[in-house]
Amino acid sequence: MGGGGAGGGGPRQRHGLGQAMQRADRALLRLNGQSPQARLQLLQRRQQDLARRLAGVWQQQHERRLARLRHAAVVLRNGHPQRRLDALGERLQRLQPRAEAAMARQLQRDGLRLRALARSMEAVSPLATVARGYAILTREDDGRLVRSPLDVAPGDALKARVQDGVIDVVVRDAGA
């Protein structure tokens, strides 16, 4: 009964041996996977991947911040008080001739109106009447105008204003 030779063995033994070798290979693979060197390499690859991702995120945030800073600088430059003052000064220089022309036209209109008012006042002025040869009579005591002979009595002192001065007058007769 010792049927297998030295090198052979039966199919069962060969099958068992194949399984054992497979188990040994798997165990070796697991051992290699858990070896400190393989574990260190895996952690190094993970670290490198995370470092690349972190650098990418940092670069994106850095670029966004730079863009915001550039925008803020433009806003500040455009809103700078000196720049605003310069723009307003230029606008004032452009508008100044128009304002001067408008003031000159207004002065001319006002001058014409003033002359027209002066002519109107001269036409109704008592002094214009005096200039035509008439006199303005006022009572010496209270300065009231004499408009009628009934406003005076004999002996009243009056002042007669004529074109080139004043004449003192005493009433002799106040007949109507």
mmCIF file with all atom_site columns, C-alpha atoms in Angstrom, residues 11-124:
data_model
loop_
_atom_site.group_PDB
_atom_site.id
_atom_site.type_symbol
_atom_site.label_atom_id
_atom_site.label_alt_id
_atom_site.label_comp_id
_atom_site.label_asym_id
_atom_site.label_entity_id
_atom_site.label_seq_id
_atom_site.pdbx_PDB_ins_code
_atom_site.Cartn_x
_atom_site.Cartn_y
_atom_site.Cartn_z
_atom_site.occupancy
_atom_site.B_iso_or_equiv
_atom_site.pdbx_formal_charge
_atom_site.auth_seq_id
_atom_site.auth_comp_id
_atom_site.auth_asym_id
_atom_site.auth_atom_id
_atom_site.pdbx_PDB_model_num
ATOM 1   C CA . PRO A 1 11  ? -3.953  14.129  -6.080  1.00 0.00 ? 11  PRO A CA 1
ATOM 2   C CA . ARG A 1 12  ? -5.215  14.965  -2.644  1.00 0.00 ? 12  ARG A CA 1
ATOM 3   C CA . GLN A 1 13  ? -1.792  15.752  -1.395  1.00 0.00 ? 13  GLN A CA 1
ATOM 4   C CA . ARG A 1 14  ? -1.023  17.825  -4.411  1.00 0.00 ? 14  ARG A CA 1
ATOM 5   C CA . HIS A 1 15  ? -4.283  19.730  -3.977  1.00 0.00 ? 15  HIS A CA 1
ATOM 6   C CA . GLY A 1 16  ? -3.586  20.326  -0.299  1.00 0.00 ? 16  GLY A CA 1
ATOM 7   C CA . LEU A 1 17  ? -0.088  21.411  -1.125  1.00 0.00 ? 17  LEU A CA 1
ATOM 8   C CA . GLY A 1 18  ? -1.396  23.883  -3.770  1.00 0.00 ? 18  GLY A CA 1
ATOM 9   C CA . GLN A 1 19  ? -3.796  25.337  -1.269  1.00 0.00 ? 19  GLN A CA 1
ATOM 10  C CA . ALA A 1 20  ? -1.100  25.667  1.307   1.00 0.00 ? 20  ALA A CA 1
ATOM 11  C CA . MET A 1 21  ? 1.116   27.433  -1.201  1.00 0.00 ? 21  MET A CA 1
ATOM 12  C CA . GLN A 1 22  ? -1.689  29.793  -2.094  1.00 0.00 ? 22  GLN A CA 1
ATOM 13  C CA . ARG A 1 23  ? -2.266  30.526  1.584   1.00 0.00 ? 23  ARG A CA 1
ATOM 14  C CA . ALA A 1 24  ? 1.446   31.102  2.007   1.00 0.00 ? 24  ALA A CA 1
ATOM 15  C CA . ASP A 1 25  ? 1.479   33.469  -1.010  1.00 0.00 ? 25  ASP A CA 1
ATOM 16  C CA . ARG A 1 26  ? -1.486  35.415  0.355   1.00 0.00 ? 26  ARG A CA 1
ATOM 17  C CA . ALA A 1 27  ? 0.117   35.581  3.776   1.00 0.00 ? 27  ALA A CA 1
ATOM 18  C CA . LEU A 1 28  ? 3.345   36.796  2.179   1.00 0.00 ? 28  LEU A CA 1
ATOM 19  C CA . LEU A 1 29  ? 1.414   39.470  0.267   1.00 0.00 ? 29  LEU A CA 1
ATOM 20  C CA . ARG A 1 30  ? -0.332  40.543  3.475   1.00 0.00 ? 30  ARG A CA 1
ATOM 21  C CA . LEU A 1 31  ? 2.976   40.575  5.287   1.00 0.00 ? 31  LEU A CA 1
ATOM 22  C CA . ASN A 1 32  ? 4.549   42.624  2.506   1.00 0.00 ? 32  ASN A CA 1
ATOM 23  C CA . GLY A 1 33  ? 1.540   44.973  2.613   1.00 0.00 ? 33  GLY A CA 1
ATOM 24  C CA . GLN A 1 34  ? 2.033   45.393  6.349   1.00 0.00 ? 34  GLN A CA 1
ATOM 25  C CA . SER A 1 35  ? 5.736   45.744  6.197   1.00 0.00 ? 35  SER A CA 1
ATOM 26  C CA . PRO A 1 36  ? 7.011   49.045  7.616   1.00 0.00 ? 36  PRO A CA 1
ATOM 27  C CA . GLN A 1 37  ? 8.640   49.917  4.317   1.00 0.00 ? 37  GLN A CA 1
ATOM 28  C CA . ALA A 1 38  ? 5.427   49.424  2.291   1.00 0.00 ? 38  ALA A CA 1
ATOM 29  C CA . ARG A 1 39  ? 3.383   51.247  4.936   1.00 0.00 ? 39  ARG A CA 1
ATOM 30  C CA . LEU A 1 40  ? 5.860   54.144  4.910   1.00 0.00 ? 40  LEU A CA 1
ATOM 31  C CA . GLN A 1 41  ? 5.708   54.370  1.110   1.00 0.00 ? 41  GLN A CA 1
ATOM 32  C CA . LEU A 1 42  ? 1.893   54.421  1.212   1.00 0.00 ? 42  LEU A CA 1
ATOM 33  C CA . LEU A 1 43  ? 1.908   57.198  3.830   1.00 0.00 ? 43  LEU A CA 1
ATOM 34  C CA . GLN A 1 44  ? 4.472   59.170  1.810   1.00 0.00 ? 44  GLN A CA 1
ATOM 35  C CA . ARG A 1 45  ? 2.282   58.928  -1.310  1.00 0.00 ? 45  ARG A CA 1
ATOM 36  C CA . ARG A 1 46  ? -0.725  60.091  0.700   1.00 0.00 ? 46  ARG A CA 1
ATOM 37  C CA . GLN A 1 47  ? 1.314   62.960  2.179   1.00 0.00 ? 47  GLN A CA 1
ATOM 38  C CA . GLN A 1 48  ? 2.495   64.051  -1.276  1.00 0.00 ? 48  GLN A CA 1
ATOM 39  C CA . ASP A 1 49  ? -1.063  63.907  -2.636  1.00 0.00 ? 49  ASP A CA 1
ATOM 40  C CA . LEU A 1 50  ? -2.411  65.942  0.285   1.00 0.00 ? 50  LEU A CA 1
ATOM 41  C CA . ALA A 1 51  ? 0.448   68.452  -0.036  1.00 0.00 ? 51  ALA A CA 1
ATOM 42  C CA . ARG A 1 52  ? -0.375  68.930  -3.761  1.00 0.00 ? 52  ARG A CA 1
ATOM 43  C CA . ARG A 1 53  ? -4.057  69.410  -2.967  1.00 0.00 ? 53  ARG A CA 1
ATOM 44  C CA . LEU A 1 54  ? -3.247  71.854  -0.144  1.00 0.00 ? 54  LEU A CA 1
ATOM 45  C CA . ALA A 1 55  ? -0.914  73.829  -2.412  1.00 0.00 ? 55  ALA A CA 1
ATOM 46  C CA . GLY A 1 56  ? -3.631  74.010  -5.077  1.00 0.00 ? 56  GLY A CA 1
ATOM 47  C CA . VAL A 1 57  ? -6.245  75.253  -2.603  1.00 0.00 ? 57  VAL A CA 1
ATOM 48  C CA . TRP A 1 58  ? -3.778  77.762  -1.137  1.00 0.00 ? 58  TRP A CA 1
ATOM 49  C CA . GLN A 1 59  ? -2.890  79.026  -4.633  1.00 0.00 ? 59  GLN A CA 1
ATOM 50  C CA . GLN A 1 60  ? -6.580  79.515  -5.511  1.00 0.00 ? 60  GLN A CA 1
ATOM 51  C CA . GLN A 1 61  ? -7.243  81.419  -2.277  1.00 0.00 ? 61  GLN A CA 1
ATOM 52  C CA . HIS A 1 62  ? -4.084  83.477  -2.782  1.00 0.00 ? 62  HIS A CA 1
ATOM 53  C CA . GLU A 1 63  ? -5.153  84.426  -6.317  1.00 0.00 ? 63  GLU A CA 1
ATOM 54  C CA . ARG A 1 64  ? -8.650  85.379  -5.115  1.00 0.00 ? 64  ARG A CA 1
ATOM 55  C CA . ARG A 1 65  ? -7.190  87.571  -2.384  1.00 0.00 ? 65  ARG A CA 1
ATOM 56  C CA . LEU A 1 66  ? -4.814  89.230  -4.855  1.00 0.00 ? 66  LEU A CA 1
ATOM 57  C CA . ALA A 1 67  ? -7.719  89.930  -7.214  1.00 0.00 ? 67  ALA A CA 1
ATOM 58  C CA . ARG A 1 68  ? -9.710  91.484  -4.351  1.00 0.00 ? 68  ARG A CA 1
ATOM 59  C CA . LEU A 1 69  ? -6.697  93.595  -3.355  1.00 0.00 ? 69  LEU A CA 1
ATOM 60  C CA . ARG A 1 70  ? -6.246  94.810  -6.943  1.00 0.00 ? 70  ARG A CA 1
ATOM 61  C CA . HIS A 1 71  ? -9.925  95.715  -7.134  1.00 0.00 ? 71  HIS A CA 1
ATOM 62  C CA . ALA A 1 72  ? -9.765  97.553  -3.791  1.00 0.00 ? 72  ALA A CA 1
ATOM 63  C CA . ALA A 1 73  ? -6.683  99.448  -4.989  1.00 0.00 ? 73  ALA A CA 1
ATOM 64  C CA . VAL A 1 74  ? -8.530  100.571 -8.130  1.00 0.00 ? 74  VAL A CA 1
ATOM 65  C CA . VAL A 1 75  ? -11.536 101.646 -6.055  1.00 0.00 ? 75  VAL A CA 1
ATOM 66  C CA . LEU A 1 76  ? -9.298  103.558 -3.650  1.00 0.00 ? 76  LEU A CA 1
ATOM 67  C CA . ARG A 1 77  ? -7.349  105.183 -6.464  1.00 0.00 ? 77  ARG A CA 1
ATOM 68  C CA . ASN A 1 78  ? -10.545 106.287 -8.220  1.00 0.00 ? 78  ASN A CA 1
ATOM 69  C CA . GLY A 1 79  ? -12.113 107.508 -4.979  1.00 0.00 ? 79  GLY A CA 1
ATOM 70  C CA . HIS A 1 80  ? -9.017  109.309 -3.687  1.00 0.00 ? 80  HIS A CA 1
ATOM 71  C CA . PRO A 1 81  ? -9.933  112.841 -2.534  1.00 0.00 ? 81  PRO A CA 1
ATOM 72  C CA . GLN A 1 82  ? -7.177  114.455 -4.627  1.00 0.00 ? 82  GLN A CA 1
ATOM 73  C CA . ARG A 1 83  ? -8.398  112.710 -7.762  1.00 0.00 ? 83  ARG A CA 1
ATOM 74  C CA . ARG A 1 84  ? -11.956 113.841 -6.990  1.00 0.00 ? 84  ARG A CA 1
ATOM 75  C CA . LEU A 1 85  ? -10.731 117.398 -6.372  1.00 0.00 ? 85  LEU A CA 1
ATOM 76  C CA . ASP A 1 86  ? -8.821  117.352 -9.660  1.00 0.00 ? 86  ASP A CA 1
ATOM 77  C CA . ALA A 1 87  ? -11.916 116.177 -11.542 1.00 0.00 ? 87  ALA A CA 1
ATOM 78  C CA . LEU A 1 88  ? -14.062 118.841 -9.892  1.00 0.00 ? 88  LEU A CA 1
ATOM 79  C CA . GLY A 1 89  ? -11.421 121.498 -10.667 1.00 0.00 ? 89  GLY A CA 1
ATOM 80  C CA . GLU A 1 90  ? -11.442 120.514 -14.327 1.00 0.00 ? 90  GLU A CA 1
ATOM 81  C CA . ARG A 1 91  ? -15.227 120.665 -14.389 1.00 0.00 ? 91  ARG A CA 1
ATOM 82  C CA . LEU A 1 92  ? -15.153 124.095 -12.751 1.00 0.00 ? 92  LEU A CA 1
ATOM 83  C CA . GLN A 1 93  ? -12.706 125.335 -15.388 1.00 0.00 ? 93  GLN A CA 1
ATOM 84  C CA . ARG A 1 94  ? -15.000 124.052 -18.146 1.00 0.00 ? 94  ARG A CA 1
ATOM 85  C CA . LEU A 1 95  ? -18.069 125.683 -16.565 1.00 0.00 ? 95  LEU A CA 1
ATOM 86  C CA . GLN A 1 96  ? -16.444 128.998 -15.571 1.00 0.00 ? 96  GLN A CA 1
ATOM 87  C CA . PRO A 1 97  ? -16.768 130.701 -19.000 1.00 0.00 ? 97  PRO A CA 1
ATOM 88  C CA . ARG A 1 98  ? -20.446 129.781 -19.117 1.00 0.00 ? 98  ARG A CA 1
ATOM 89  C CA . ALA A 1 99  ? -20.988 131.177 -15.615 1.00 0.00 ? 99  ALA A CA 1
ATOM 90  C CA . GLU A 1 100 ? -19.142 134.387 -16.478 1.00 0.00 ? 100 GLU A CA 1
ATOM 91  C CA . ALA A 1 101 ? -21.200 134.810 -19.664 1.00 0.00 ? 101 ALA A CA 1
ATOM 92  C CA . ALA A 1 102 ? -24.425 134.186 -17.734 1.00 0.00 ? 102 ALA A CA 1
ATOM 93  C CA . MET A 1 103 ? -23.421 136.761 -15.102 1.00 0.00 ? 103 MET A CA 1
ATOM 94  C CA . ALA A 1 104 ? -22.575 139.315 -17.816 1.00 0.00 ? 104 ALA A CA 1
ATOM 95  C CA . ARG A 1 105 ? -25.970 138.775 -19.467 1.00 0.00 ? 105 ARG A CA 1
ATOM 96  C CA . GLN A 1 106 ? -27.710 139.100 -16.088 1.00 0.00 ? 106 GLN A CA 1
ATOM 97  C CA . LEU A 1 107 ? -25.799 142.322 -15.320 1.00 0.00 ? 107 LEU A CA 1
ATOM 98  C CA . GLN A 1 108 ? -26.767 143.723 -18.707 1.00 0.00 ? 108 GLN A CA 1
ATOM 99  C CA . ARG A 1 109 ? -30.446 142.851 -18.147 1.00 0.00 ? 109 ARG A CA 1
ATOM 100 C CA . ASP A 1 110 ? -30.333 144.324 -14.633 1.00 0.00 ? 110 ASP A CA 1
ATOM 101 C CA . GLY A 1 111 ? -28.676 147.500 -15.979 1.00 0.00 ? 111 GLY A CA 1
ATOM 102 C CA . LEU A 1 112 ? -31.400 147.924 -18.596 1.00 0.00 ? 112 LEU A CA 1
ATOM 103 C CA . ARG A 1 113 ? -34.102 147.393 -15.980 1.00 0.00 ? 113 ARG A CA 1
ATOM 104 C CA . LEU A 1 114 ? -32.417 149.848 -13.613 1.00 0.00 ? 114 LEU A CA 1
ATOM 105 C CA . ARG A 1 115 ? -32.255 152.502 -16.325 1.00 0.00 ? 115 ARG A CA 1
ATOM 106 C CA . ALA A 1 116 ? -35.919 151.920 -17.181 1.00 0.00 ? 116 ALA A CA 1
ATOM 107 C CA . LEU A 1 117 ? -36.871 152.238 -13.499 1.00 0.00 ? 117 LEU A CA 1
ATOM 108 C CA . ALA A 1 118 ? -34.796 155.406 -13.176 1.00 0.00 ? 118 ALA A CA 1
ATOM 109 C CA . ARG A 1 119 ? -36.589 156.930 -16.176 1.00 0.00 ? 119 ARG A CA 1
ATOM 110 C CA . SER A 1 120 ? -39.950 155.979 -14.673 1.00 0.00 ? 120 SER A CA 1
ATOM 111 C CA . MET A 1 121 ? -39.009 157.496 -11.327 1.00 0.00 ? 121 MET A CA 1
ATOM 112 C CA . GLU A 1 122 ? -37.739 160.656 -12.963 1.00 0.00 ? 122 GLU A CA 1
ATOM 113 C CA . ALA A 1 123 ? -41.018 161.020 -14.833 1.00 0.00 ? 123 ALA A CA 1
ATOM 114 C CA . VAL A 1 124 ? -43.017 161.024 -11.586 1.00 0.00 ? 124 VAL A CA 1
#
